[in-house]
Structure formats: C-alpha cells, structure tokens
C-alpha cells in the first residue's frame, strides 16, 4: 500500500483563523492534529493535537500547575474564553516547526517511521503540485497495518 | 467538572507484554496512547500513540528515511513482523519518562494544561490508593469543553 491508498480528506485552517475555530475544527472532525495551509492550499505546518490545545491554554497555566490548581471548577471549565480574538498565527511557536509531509507514493513504513520520529499522529500528504491531497492519522495507519495482519 | 466526571475505562499493558500486543490494544480501543501499569495496577508510564508506534518501528528506519524508502511496498506493509518477541519493557526509552497522571479531583483546566505541557494526548487518572481509576483522552477533553460552550 501507498499513503495515497489510505489518505483521508481533512478540514484545514490558516494562520488567520481564530484559535477557538482551530480547536473546534479538530474536535468536530475528531482529528489527532491539524494541518495549517497557506492561501494556495499548500501545507505550512502540521500541529499534533496537544499542540493545538497548547494554543488554547494560556501559557501561565501551562507553566505553573499551582496556578491552574487555584482556579475554581466553574472557571476552569471556561478557561478558553480568555482566548478572545487570538489567531492560530499569533500562538504558533517562534522556532521553526518541522513540516510533517509525505508524498503520495510513500509506503506505510515510511509514514510510520516519520510519525514515530517526529512525534506527530497526523501527516499531510502532498500531491505533485505541492498542495494538500489528504492526510494520514495514526489511527488510520494502525488500522491499515492491522488489515495487512499486524500482530497475527 | 472534575476529571473523574469525564474519565473513561481504558485497557492497559505491562512491561512484559509483547510490543505487537500493545499496538493492537491501542488500535482496537482507538486510543491516542497507552497506559503501562505495574503488577499492582499502578500507572508506571503513559505513552503517547506516536511513541507506542516508535516501539514497533525498527530504529534503523526511524533514523534513516532513505533506508525506509528503499524497502519495497509489500515488505513495507509488514515491517512489524520484524518485532519478534520484543516486549514493551525491551523498547522503552532509557531516560526516565515523566508520568502523566492527574488526581480524580483535578479540573479540566489542569488536565488541559498538563496535556499541552507534556505533549500527551492521554492522561492517567489515579485514585487515592495510587491505582489507575481511568483515563482522559484529548478527544474526550475537547468534547467536554465543547459541551461547556467552547468556541461559542
């Protein structure tokens, strides 16, 4: 099998989308991460789900567990309301992010090795013109390997 | 809400289980990671899904993309057959792994901050006796936050 045989269509966001929208898109599609594309539909960044969550949790709470513990339960359920108009671009890490992409003819082994090495449960699959042609989730990869007899 | 309100039961593995079983358990339960427990049911390690995959992909392929690319498609579908009798314990990283646990009365904000900080889409919830009482997945956390109005 090649990755194009198991790739699925996924919704995407751009750097100008609000963080709240990004989290919602990921949650509704039940994706383990999110592909951020540019205005030409080319993948720019692939964010693992925990890093999408990271965009939405105020940094002070991430750095100081005692501060997070001090927030009462009702407010803790609504911490994301502090996001305001922040966009995906506002919250991205400043250091360059490795672009987690594979060509359509990559094998499942290449996809698995890349996911494992870069700790990304989502890979962007790119077509010959450089635009996004689909994505591979960890779940989808494991199911495909199982159909090929994993663990028999 | 507290994490005990949204925790779910998850299957677990021990360090003596074969890696192939660990991957299968995670895939069948469609979990984003795996809780490794000791013989007393206490969480020992929480592995993100990509790190469970890492146990199953021979290191040589992870380190050398060109080597992975050189494997033909049929063999690439069955790379995991090289695992043999390797156990979870054989494949764990040598450096100490941070134990990603929360007490049952932690808030959703504490859970979100921990997931974001430690890059773990799965948290083990521990009861007063130190044993595993359930787990929180990123997906479950986001759904629970959405029910509290995320992104309205």
Tab-separated table of C-alpha atoms in Angstrom, chain A residues 5-134:
chain	number	residue	atom	x	y	z
A	5	UNK	CA	-4.419	4.444	-0.708
A	6	UNK	CA	-5.242	5.251	2.921
A	7	UNK	CA	-5.220	9.081	2.973
A	8	UNK	CA	-8.416	10.811	4.051
A	9	UNK	CA	-9.768	14.281	3.389
A	10	UNK	CA	-9.333	16.556	6.407
A	11	UNK	CA	-10.567	20.070	7.150
A	12	UNK	CA	-7.757	22.633	7.441
A	13	UNK	CA	-7.175	26.071	8.948
A	14	UNK	CA	-4.968	29.033	8.067
A	15	UNK	CA	-2.838	31.241	10.309
A	16	UNK	CA	-5.537	33.947	10.242
A	17	UNK	CA	-8.234	31.666	11.696
A	18	UNK	CA	-9.102	32.170	15.379
A	19	UNK	CA	-7.636	29.605	17.791
A	20	UNK	CA	-11.153	28.794	19.008
A	21	UNK	CA	-12.096	27.797	15.446
A	22	UNK	CA	-8.981	25.632	15.109
A	23	UNK	CA	-9.801	23.690	18.264
A	24	UNK	CA	-13.427	23.312	17.173
A	25	UNK	CA	-12.444	22.048	13.690
A	26	UNK	CA	-10.148	19.450	15.234
A	27	UNK	CA	-12.750	18.352	17.796
A	28	UNK	CA	-15.653	18.079	15.344
A	29	UNK	CA	-13.602	16.065	12.835
A	30	UNK	CA	-12.149	14.028	15.749
A	31	UNK	CA	-8.667	14.524	14.355
A	32	UNK	CA	-5.446	13.882	16.314
A	33	UNK	CA	-3.992	17.132	14.969
A	34	UNK	CA	-4.492	19.879	12.439
A	35	UNK	CA	-2.986	20.864	9.084
A	36	UNK	CA	-2.389	24.598	8.691
A	37	UNK	CA	-2.353	25.573	4.987
A	38	UNK	CA	-1.359	28.768	3.183
A	39	UNK	CA	-3.625	30.691	0.806
A	40	UNK	CA	-2.657	28.363	-2.046
A	41	UNK	CA	-3.708	25.200	-0.190
A	42	UNK	CA	-0.127	24.164	0.492
A	43	UNK	CA	0.547	22.638	3.951
A	44	UNK	CA	2.517	25.089	6.061
A	45	UNK	CA	2.511	23.380	9.463
A	46	UNK	CA	1.136	20.146	10.896
A	47	UNK	CA	0.257	20.538	14.578
A	48	UNK	CA	-0.181	17.483	16.827
A	49	UNK	CA	-3.429	17.724	18.833
A	50	UNK	CA	-1.664	18.524	22.088
A	51	UNK	CA	-0.039	21.498	20.381
A	52	UNK	CA	-3.398	22.731	19.103
A	53	UNK	CA	-4.542	22.511	22.723
A	54	UNK	CA	-1.401	24.394	23.663
A	55	UNK	CA	-2.571	27.305	21.503
A	56	UNK	CA	-5.752	27.444	23.595
A	57	UNK	CA	-4.395	27.087	27.150
A	58	UNK	CA	-2.998	30.382	28.486
A	59	UNK	CA	0.764	29.976	28.891
A	60	UNK	CA	0.691	30.939	32.578
A	61	UNK	CA	-1.377	27.842	33.372
A	62	UNK	CA	0.910	25.579	31.367
A	63	UNK	CA	3.998	26.812	33.161
A	64	UNK	CA	2.572	26.848	36.688
A	65	UNK	CA	0.472	23.843	37.776
A	66	UNK	CA	-0.217	25.563	41.138
A	67	UNK	CA	-1.827	28.493	39.318
A	68	UNK	CA	-4.034	26.119	37.291
A	69	UNK	CA	-4.995	24.315	40.517
A	70	UNK	CA	-6.042	27.591	42.149
A	71	UNK	CA	-8.752	28.285	39.537
A	72	UNK	CA	-12.186	27.186	40.762
A	73	UNK	CA	-14.076	24.480	38.898
A	74	UNK	CA	-16.614	26.706	37.101
A	75	UNK	CA	-13.927	28.997	35.757
A	76	UNK	CA	-11.727	26.019	34.888
A	77	UNK	CA	-14.488	24.712	32.587
A	78	UNK	CA	-14.366	28.004	30.689
A	79	UNK	CA	-10.674	28.902	30.612
A	80	UNK	CA	-10.733	29.093	26.818
A	81	UNK	CA	-12.977	32.166	27.000
A	82	UNK	CA	-9.796	34.088	27.760
A	83	UNK	CA	-8.695	33.445	24.153
A	84	UNK	CA	-10.515	36.446	22.737
A	85	UNK	CA	-9.534	37.139	19.137
A	86	UNK	CA	-6.210	35.309	19.155
A	87	UNK	CA	-5.421	33.688	15.811
A	88	UNK	CA	-3.514	30.491	15.042
A	89	UNK	CA	-0.664	32.638	13.729
A	90	UNK	CA	-0.489	34.616	16.991
A	91	UNK	CA	0.057	31.437	19.000
A	92	UNK	CA	2.470	29.418	16.879
A	93	UNK	CA	5.849	28.603	18.386
A	94	UNK	CA	8.563	31.024	17.320
A	95	UNK	CA	11.104	28.341	16.491
A	96	UNK	CA	10.727	26.778	13.016
A	97	UNK	CA	8.361	23.787	13.024
A	98	UNK	CA	9.274	20.673	11.049
A	99	UNK	CA	6.796	20.190	8.235
A	100	UNK	CA	5.420	16.682	8.562
A	101	UNK	CA	4.588	15.749	4.972
A	102	UNK	CA	4.881	12.667	2.777
A	103	UNK	CA	4.484	12.287	-0.993
A	104	UNK	CA	1.501	10.271	-2.235
A	105	UNK	CA	3.648	7.285	-3.171
A	106	UNK	CA	5.328	6.869	0.241
A	107	UNK	CA	4.895	3.433	1.840
A	108	UNK	CA	3.219	2.733	5.169
A	109	UNK	CA	6.648	2.048	6.659
A	110	UNK	CA	7.870	5.497	5.611
A	111	UNK	CA	4.720	7.049	7.123
A	112	UNK	CA	5.132	5.083	10.368
A	113	UNK	CA	8.824	5.955	10.675
A	114	UNK	CA	8.063	9.652	10.150
A	115	UNK	CA	5.227	9.694	12.698
A	116	UNK	CA	7.424	7.950	15.248
A	117	UNK	CA	10.455	10.173	14.641
A	118	UNK	CA	8.614	13.496	14.666
A	119	UNK	CA	6.023	12.559	17.340
A	120	UNK	CA	3.175	13.513	15.011
A	121	UNK	CA	-0.065	11.463	14.945
A	122	UNK	CA	-1.029	13.287	11.719
A	123	UNK	CA	0.844	13.501	8.408
A	124	UNK	CA	-0.006	15.777	5.486
A	125	UNK	CA	0.075	14.026	2.098
A	126	UNK	CA	1.156	16.306	-0.724
A	127	UNK	CA	0.452	15.972	-4.422
A	128	UNK	CA	2.854	16.742	-7.259
A	129	UNK	CA	1.866	20.419	-7.295
A	130	UNK	CA	2.729	20.811	-3.605
A	131	UNK	CA	-0.873	21.196	-2.447
A	132	UNK	CA	-2.509	19.059	0.226
A	133	UNK	CA	-4.051	15.924	-1.233
A	134	UNK	CA	-5.088	14.320	2.076
